[in-house]
Amino acid sequence: MTLPRPRTEDFGARLSFDRGSPGRRAVDVPAWGGDERPLPDSHLLRDSLRLPELSQGELVRYYTALSARNFGIDSGTYPLGSCTMKYNPKVDDLVASSAGFATAHPQSPEEEAQGTLRTLLELRRGLGEATGLPAVSLAPAAGAQGELAGVLMITRALEDRGELETRRRILVPDSAHGTNP
């Protein structure tokens, strides 16, 4: 598979450290008004830290051009059946980035998490109704965790039907894990 090269300069030739001008900064951090307590010398790894001296615009353009060189599902066909490279509608990103979800913390107090919990409950109910399944789990993530959850559910279903001893093999196509054949 050949991929088109970006229409910008070859960003692989020059590192961010080799760009910009002395004194440029992408972000100006306001001065701290509190008490200063320097770190103990034993915590310091080096006397100074060399960082690229780029404006915010230069930095954004640099990383955007680098990202254009990455291959992803948004930039072309991904021929492998990897469990993590699948179509995710952009509306999902829009919903996930809304204030109620994007700022939610896993350890939020119960009273602050009610909206998220209600949404998850309604999603479970909707998925159950759409599939006709008696129960739905949102807990397993993609990849091996999701696959293990699926195999455990299949095992339980076969056990409940008395078929576990006769149905002991799972056929998995090569395309199921194209990234680790």
PDB file of C-alpha atoms in Angstrom:
ATOM      1  CA  MET A   1       0.000   0.000   0.000  1.00  0.00           C
ATOM      2  CA  THR A   2       1.398   3.402  -0.950  1.00  0.00           C
ATOM      3  CA  LEU A   3       0.379   6.463   0.949  1.00  0.00           C
ATOM      4  CA  PRO A   4       0.366  10.004  -0.403  1.00  0.00           C
ATOM      5  CA  ARG A   5       3.014  12.268   1.061  1.00  0.00           C
ATOM      6  CA  PRO A   6       1.822  15.442   2.748  1.00  0.00           C
ATOM      7  CA  ARG A   7       1.869  18.545   0.567  1.00  0.00           C
ATOM      8  CA  THR A   8       3.965  20.407   3.096  1.00  0.00           C
ATOM      9  CA  GLU A   9       7.710  20.400   3.632  1.00  0.00           C
ATOM     10  CA  ASP A  10       9.289  17.167   4.790  1.00  0.00           C
ATOM     11  CA  PHE A  11       8.651  17.461   8.524  1.00  0.00           C
ATOM     12  CA  GLY A  12      10.757  14.389   9.215  1.00  0.00           C
ATOM     13  CA  ALA A  13      13.925  16.222   8.150  1.00  0.00           C
ATOM     14  CA  ARG A  14      13.889  18.873  10.880  1.00  0.00           C
ATOM     15  CA  LEU A  15      12.977  18.317  14.491  1.00  0.00           C
ATOM     16  CA  SER A  16      10.982  20.846  16.478  1.00  0.00           C
ATOM     17  CA  PHE A  17      14.232  21.735  18.274  1.00  0.00           C
ATOM     18  CA  ASP A  18      15.702  22.880  14.949  1.00  0.00           C
ATOM     19  CA  ARG A  19      12.840  25.295  14.220  1.00  0.00           C
ATOM     20  CA  GLY A  20      11.676  28.611  15.587  1.00  0.00           C
ATOM     21  CA  SER A  21      13.742  31.387  17.105  1.00  0.00           C
ATOM     22  CA  PRO A  22      15.267  31.983  20.542  1.00  0.00           C
ATOM     23  CA  GLY A  23      12.751  33.393  22.985  1.00  0.00           C
ATOM     24  CA  ARG A  24       9.589  32.232  21.211  1.00  0.00           C
ATOM     25  CA  ARG A  25       7.036  30.490  23.397  1.00  0.00           C
ATOM     26  CA  ALA A  26       3.836  28.673  22.542  1.00  0.00           C
ATOM     27  CA  VAL A  27       2.334  29.507  25.933  1.00  0.00           C
ATOM     28  CA  ASP A  28       3.172  32.150  28.501  1.00  0.00           C
ATOM     29  CA  VAL A  29       2.538  30.804  31.977  1.00  0.00           C
ATOM     30  CA  PRO A  30       1.586  33.539  34.455  1.00  0.00           C
ATOM     31  CA  ALA A  31       3.986  34.152  37.304  1.00  0.00           C
ATOM     32  CA  TRP A  32       3.224  32.237  40.488  1.00  0.00           C
ATOM     33  CA  GLY A  33       2.132  34.560  43.283  1.00  0.00           C
ATOM     34  CA  GLY A  34       2.534  32.103  46.145  1.00  0.00           C
ATOM     35  CA  ASP A  35       5.486  31.027  48.225  1.00  0.00           C
ATOM     36  CA  GLU A  36       8.358  29.526  46.289  1.00  0.00           C
ATOM     37  CA  ARG A  37       9.693  26.247  47.548  1.00  0.00           C
ATOM     38  CA  PRO A  38      12.456  24.962  45.274  1.00  0.00           C
ATOM     39  CA  LEU A  39      12.744  21.239  44.737  1.00  0.00           C
ATOM     40  CA  PRO A  40      15.547  19.531  46.638  1.00  0.00           C
ATOM     41  CA  ASP A  41      18.684  19.016  44.533  1.00  0.00           C
ATOM     42  CA  SER A  42      18.167  15.255  44.817  1.00  0.00           C
ATOM     43  CA  HIS A  43      14.950  15.630  42.745  1.00  0.00           C
ATOM     44  CA  LEU A  44      16.587  17.535  39.897  1.00  0.00           C
ATOM     45  CA  LEU A  45      17.708  15.528  36.890  1.00  0.00           C
ATOM     46  CA  ARG A  46      19.531  18.369  35.150  1.00  0.00           C
ATOM     47  CA  ASP A  47      20.302  22.043  35.575  1.00  0.00           C
ATOM     48  CA  SER A  48      18.359  23.210  32.523  1.00  0.00           C
ATOM     49  CA  LEU A  49      15.726  21.840  30.211  1.00  0.00           C
ATOM     50  CA  ARG A  50      16.109  22.456  26.487  1.00  0.00           C
ATOM     51  CA  LEU A  51      12.720  22.960  24.853  1.00  0.00           C
ATOM     52  CA  PRO A  52      11.847  23.961  21.283  1.00  0.00           C
ATOM     53  CA  GLU A  53      11.385  27.722  20.987  1.00  0.00           C
ATOM     54  CA  LEU A  54       8.304  27.885  18.772  1.00  0.00           C
ATOM     55  CA  SER A  55       5.239  30.082  18.681  1.00  0.00           C
ATOM     56  CA  GLN A  56       1.904  28.399  19.275  1.00  0.00           C
ATOM     57  CA  GLY A  57       1.100  28.604  15.545  1.00  0.00           C
ATOM     58  CA  GLU A  58       4.427  27.028  14.583  1.00  0.00           C
ATOM     59  CA  LEU A  59       3.948  24.275  17.136  1.00  0.00           C
ATOM     60  CA  VAL A  60       0.389  23.499  16.006  1.00  0.00           C
ATOM     61  CA  ARG A  61       1.411  23.439  12.324  1.00  0.00           C
ATOM     62  CA  TYR A  62       4.398  21.210  13.121  1.00  0.00           C
ATOM     63  CA  TYR A  63       2.364  18.585  14.977  1.00  0.00           C
ATOM     64  CA  THR A  64      -0.519  18.779  12.497  1.00  0.00           C
ATOM     65  CA  ALA A  65       1.870  18.093   9.614  1.00  0.00           C
ATOM     66  CA  LEU A  66       3.424  15.197  11.540  1.00  0.00           C
ATOM     67  CA  SER A  67      -0.011  13.764  12.263  1.00  0.00           C
ATOM     68  CA  ALA A  68      -0.845  13.891   8.538  1.00  0.00           C
ATOM     69  CA  ARG A  69       1.951  11.373   8.016  1.00  0.00           C
ATOM     70  CA  ASN A  70       0.276   8.879  10.359  1.00  0.00           C
ATOM     71  CA  PHE A  71      -2.010   6.370   8.720  1.00  0.00           C
ATOM     72  CA  GLY A  72      -5.441   6.090  10.246  1.00  0.00           C
ATOM     73  CA  ILE A  73      -8.997   5.147   9.465  1.00  0.00           C
ATOM     74  CA  ASP A  74      -9.792   8.809   8.688  1.00  0.00           C
ATOM     75  CA  SER A  75      -7.097   8.990   5.987  1.00  0.00           C
ATOM     76  CA  GLY A  76      -7.498   5.714   4.109  1.00  0.00           C
ATOM     77  CA  THR A  77      -8.729   2.154   4.026  1.00  0.00           C
ATOM     78  CA  TYR A  78      -7.369   0.011   6.819  1.00  0.00           C
ATOM     79  CA  PRO A  79      -7.263  -3.525   5.415  1.00  0.00           C
ATOM     80  CA  LEU A  80      -6.851  -5.326   8.718  1.00  0.00           C
ATOM     81  CA  GLY A  81      -9.633  -6.382  11.052  1.00  0.00           C
ATOM     82  CA  SER A  82      -7.990  -5.059  14.167  1.00  0.00           C
ATOM     83  CA  CYS A  83     -10.349  -4.793  17.088  1.00  0.00           C
ATOM     84  CA  THR A  84      -9.378  -1.210  17.839  1.00  0.00           C
ATOM     85  CA  MET A  85      -9.349   0.219  14.307  1.00  0.00           C
ATOM     86  CA  LYS A  86     -13.032   0.387  13.548  1.00  0.00           C
ATOM     87  CA  TYR A  87     -15.463   3.012  12.377  1.00  0.00           C
ATOM     88  CA  ASN A  88     -16.484   5.429  15.091  1.00  0.00           C
ATOM     89  CA  PRO A  89     -19.004   7.994  13.862  1.00  0.00           C
ATOM     90  CA  LYS A  90     -17.883  11.580  14.386  1.00  0.00           C
ATOM     91  CA  VAL A  91     -21.114  12.226  16.302  1.00  0.00           C
ATOM     92  CA  ASP A  92     -19.728   9.912  19.007  1.00  0.00           C
ATOM     93  CA  ASP A  93     -16.727  12.220  19.385  1.00  0.00           C
ATOM     94  CA  LEU A  94     -19.074  15.207  19.531  1.00  0.00           C
ATOM     95  CA  VAL A  95     -21.128  13.657  22.337  1.00  0.00           C
ATOM     96  CA  ALA A  96     -18.066  12.403  24.235  1.00  0.00           C
ATOM     97  CA  SER A  97     -16.491  15.862  24.100  1.00  0.00           C
ATOM     98  CA  SER A  98     -19.553  17.661  25.461  1.00  0.00           C
ATOM     99  CA  ALA A  99     -19.034  19.308  28.839  1.00  0.00           C
ATOM    100  CA  GLY A 100     -21.041  16.741  30.804  1.00  0.00           C
ATOM    101  CA  PHE A 101     -18.910  13.839  29.604  1.00  0.00           C
ATOM    102  CA  ALA A 102     -15.529  15.383  28.866  1.00  0.00           C
ATOM    103  CA  THR A 103     -15.136  16.718  32.398  1.00  0.00           C
ATOM    104  CA  ALA A 104     -16.569  13.682  34.189  1.00  0.00           C
ATOM    105  CA  HIS A 105     -14.127  11.970  36.520  1.00  0.00           C
ATOM    106  CA  PRO A 106     -14.344   8.262  37.418  1.00  0.00           C
ATOM    107  CA  GLN A 107     -14.233   9.139  41.115  1.00  0.00           C
ATOM    108  CA  SER A 108     -16.861  11.889  40.970  1.00  0.00           C
ATOM    109  CA  PRO A 109     -19.256  11.901  43.912  1.00  0.00           C
ATOM    110  CA  GLU A 110     -22.418   9.906  43.212  1.00  0.00           C
ATOM    111  CA  GLU A 111     -24.612  13.014  43.200  1.00  0.00           C
ATOM    112  CA  GLU A 112     -22.462  14.612  40.459  1.00  0.00           C
ATOM    113  CA  ALA A 113     -22.465  11.503  38.268  1.00  0.00           C
ATOM    114  CA  GLN A 114     -26.232  11.048  37.961  1.00  0.00           C
ATOM    115  CA  GLY A 115     -26.443  12.367  34.382  1.00  0.00           C
ATOM    116  CA  THR A 116     -23.676  10.069  33.186  1.00  0.00           C
ATOM    117  CA  LEU A 117     -25.117   7.084  35.061  1.00  0.00           C
ATOM    118  CA  ARG A 118     -28.578   7.723  33.596  1.00  0.00           C
ATOM    119  CA  THR A 119     -27.132   7.950  30.072  1.00  0.00           C
ATOM    120  CA  LEU A 120     -25.247   4.668  30.530  1.00  0.00           C
ATOM    121  CA  LEU A 121     -28.359   2.954  31.925  1.00  0.00           C
ATOM    122  CA  GLU A 122     -30.459   4.169  28.986  1.00  0.00           C
ATOM    123  CA  LEU A 123     -27.766   2.996  26.551  1.00  0.00           C
ATOM    124  CA  ARG A 124     -27.762  -0.469  28.148  1.00  0.00           C
ATOM    125  CA  ARG A 125     -31.551  -0.658  27.960  1.00  0.00           C
ATOM    126  CA  GLY A 126     -31.562   0.509  24.340  1.00  0.00           C
ATOM    127  CA  LEU A 127     -28.887  -1.977  23.293  1.00  0.00           C
ATOM    128  CA  GLY A 128     -30.760  -4.762  25.076  1.00  0.00           C
ATOM    129  CA  GLU A 129     -34.012  -3.871  23.310  1.00  0.00           C
ATOM    130  CA  ALA A 130     -32.327  -3.550  19.908  1.00  0.00           C
ATOM    131  CA  THR A 131     -30.542  -6.898  20.191  1.00  0.00           C
ATOM    132  CA  GLY A 132     -33.135  -8.845  22.155  1.00  0.00           C
ATOM    133  CA  LEU A 133     -30.533  -9.759  24.755  1.00  0.00           C
ATOM    134  CA  PRO A 134     -31.600 -10.113  28.385  1.00  0.00           C
ATOM    135  CA  ALA A 135     -28.546  -8.184  29.625  1.00  0.00           C
ATOM    136  CA  VAL A 136     -25.877  -5.889  28.199  1.00  0.00           C
ATOM    137  CA  SER A 137     -22.531  -4.894  29.684  1.00  0.00           C
ATOM    138  CA  LEU A 138     -20.762  -1.623  28.943  1.00  0.00           C
ATOM    139  CA  ALA A 139     -17.794  -2.515  31.133  1.00  0.00           C
ATOM    140  CA  PRO A 140     -15.384  -4.366  28.838  1.00  0.00           C
ATOM    141  CA  ALA A 141     -13.357  -2.097  26.606  1.00  0.00           C
ATOM    142  CA  ALA A 142     -12.144  -3.018  23.130  1.00  0.00           C
ATOM    143  CA  GLY A 143      -9.334  -5.411  22.394  1.00  0.00           C
ATOM    144  CA  ALA A 144      -8.417  -8.368  24.543  1.00  0.00           C
ATOM    145  CA  GLN A 145     -10.617  -7.226  27.445  1.00  0.00           C
ATOM    146  CA  GLY A 146     -13.698  -7.148  25.203  1.00  0.00           C
ATOM    147  CA  GLU A 147     -12.799 -10.465  23.611  1.00  0.00           C
ATOM    148  CA  LEU A 148     -12.366 -12.146  26.987  1.00  0.00           C
ATOM    149  CA  ALA A 149     -15.736 -10.787  28.113  1.00  0.00           C
ATOM    150  CA  GLY A 150     -17.304 -12.170  24.920  1.00  0.00           C
ATOM    151  CA  VAL A 151     -15.733 -15.603  25.367  1.00  0.00           C
ATOM    152  CA  LEU A 152     -16.874 -15.716  29.011  1.00  0.00           C
ATOM    153  CA  MET A 153     -20.433 -14.825  27.956  1.00  0.00           C
ATOM    154  CA  ILE A 154     -20.411 -17.501  25.243  1.00  0.00           C
ATOM    155  CA  THR A 155     -19.056 -20.022  27.757  1.00  0.00           C
ATOM    156  CA  ARG A 156     -21.856 -19.206  30.194  1.00  0.00           C
ATOM    157  CA  ALA A 157     -24.525 -19.454  27.487  1.00  0.00           C
ATOM    158  CA  LEU A 158     -23.209 -22.846  26.341  1.00  0.00           C
ATOM    159  CA  GLU A 159     -23.052 -23.996  29.960  1.00  0.00           C
ATOM    160  CA  ASP A 160     -26.672 -22.917  30.536  1.00  0.00           C
ATOM    161  CA  ARG A 161     -27.750 -24.852  27.432  1.00  0.00           C
ATOM    162  CA  GLY A 162     -25.753 -27.946  28.426  1.00  0.00           C
ATOM    163  CA  GLU A 163     -23.538 -27.704  25.338  1.00  0.00           C
ATOM    164  CA  LEU A 164     -20.244 -26.689  26.912  1.00  0.00           C
ATOM    165  CA  GLU A 165     -18.660 -30.150  26.792  1.00  0.00           C
ATOM    166  CA  THR A 166     -19.410 -30.665  23.103  1.00  0.00           C
ATOM    167  CA  ARG A 167     -18.633 -27.169  21.855  1.00  0.00           C
ATOM    168  CA  ARG A 168     -15.045 -26.529  22.926  1.00  0.00           C
ATOM    169  CA  ARG A 169     -13.441 -24.749  19.960  1.00  0.00           C
ATOM    170  CA  ILE A 170     -13.570 -21.183  18.722  1.00  0.00           C
ATOM    171  CA  LEU A 171     -12.598 -20.428  15.138  1.00  0.00           C
ATOM    172  CA  VAL A 172     -10.958 -17.030  14.744  1.00  0.00           C
ATOM    173  CA  PRO A 173     -10.069 -15.660  11.291  1.00  0.00           C
ATOM    174  CA  ASP A 174      -6.609 -14.211  10.665  1.00  0.00           C
ATOM    175  CA  SER A 175      -8.246 -10.852  10.017  1.00  0.00           C
ATOM    176  CA  ALA A 176      -9.507 -10.670  13.609  1.00  0.00           C
ATOM    177  CA  HIS A 177      -6.074  -9.504  14.703  1.00  0.00           C
ATOM    178  CA  GLY A 178      -4.318  -8.195  11.674  1.00  0.00           C
ATOM    179  CA  THR A 179      -1.885  -6.218  13.763  1.00  0.00           C
ATOM    180  CA  ASN A 180      -0.642  -9.233  15.671  1.00  0.00           C
ATOM    181  CA  PRO A 181      -1.037 -12.303  13.402  1.00  0.00           C
TER     182      PRO A 181
END
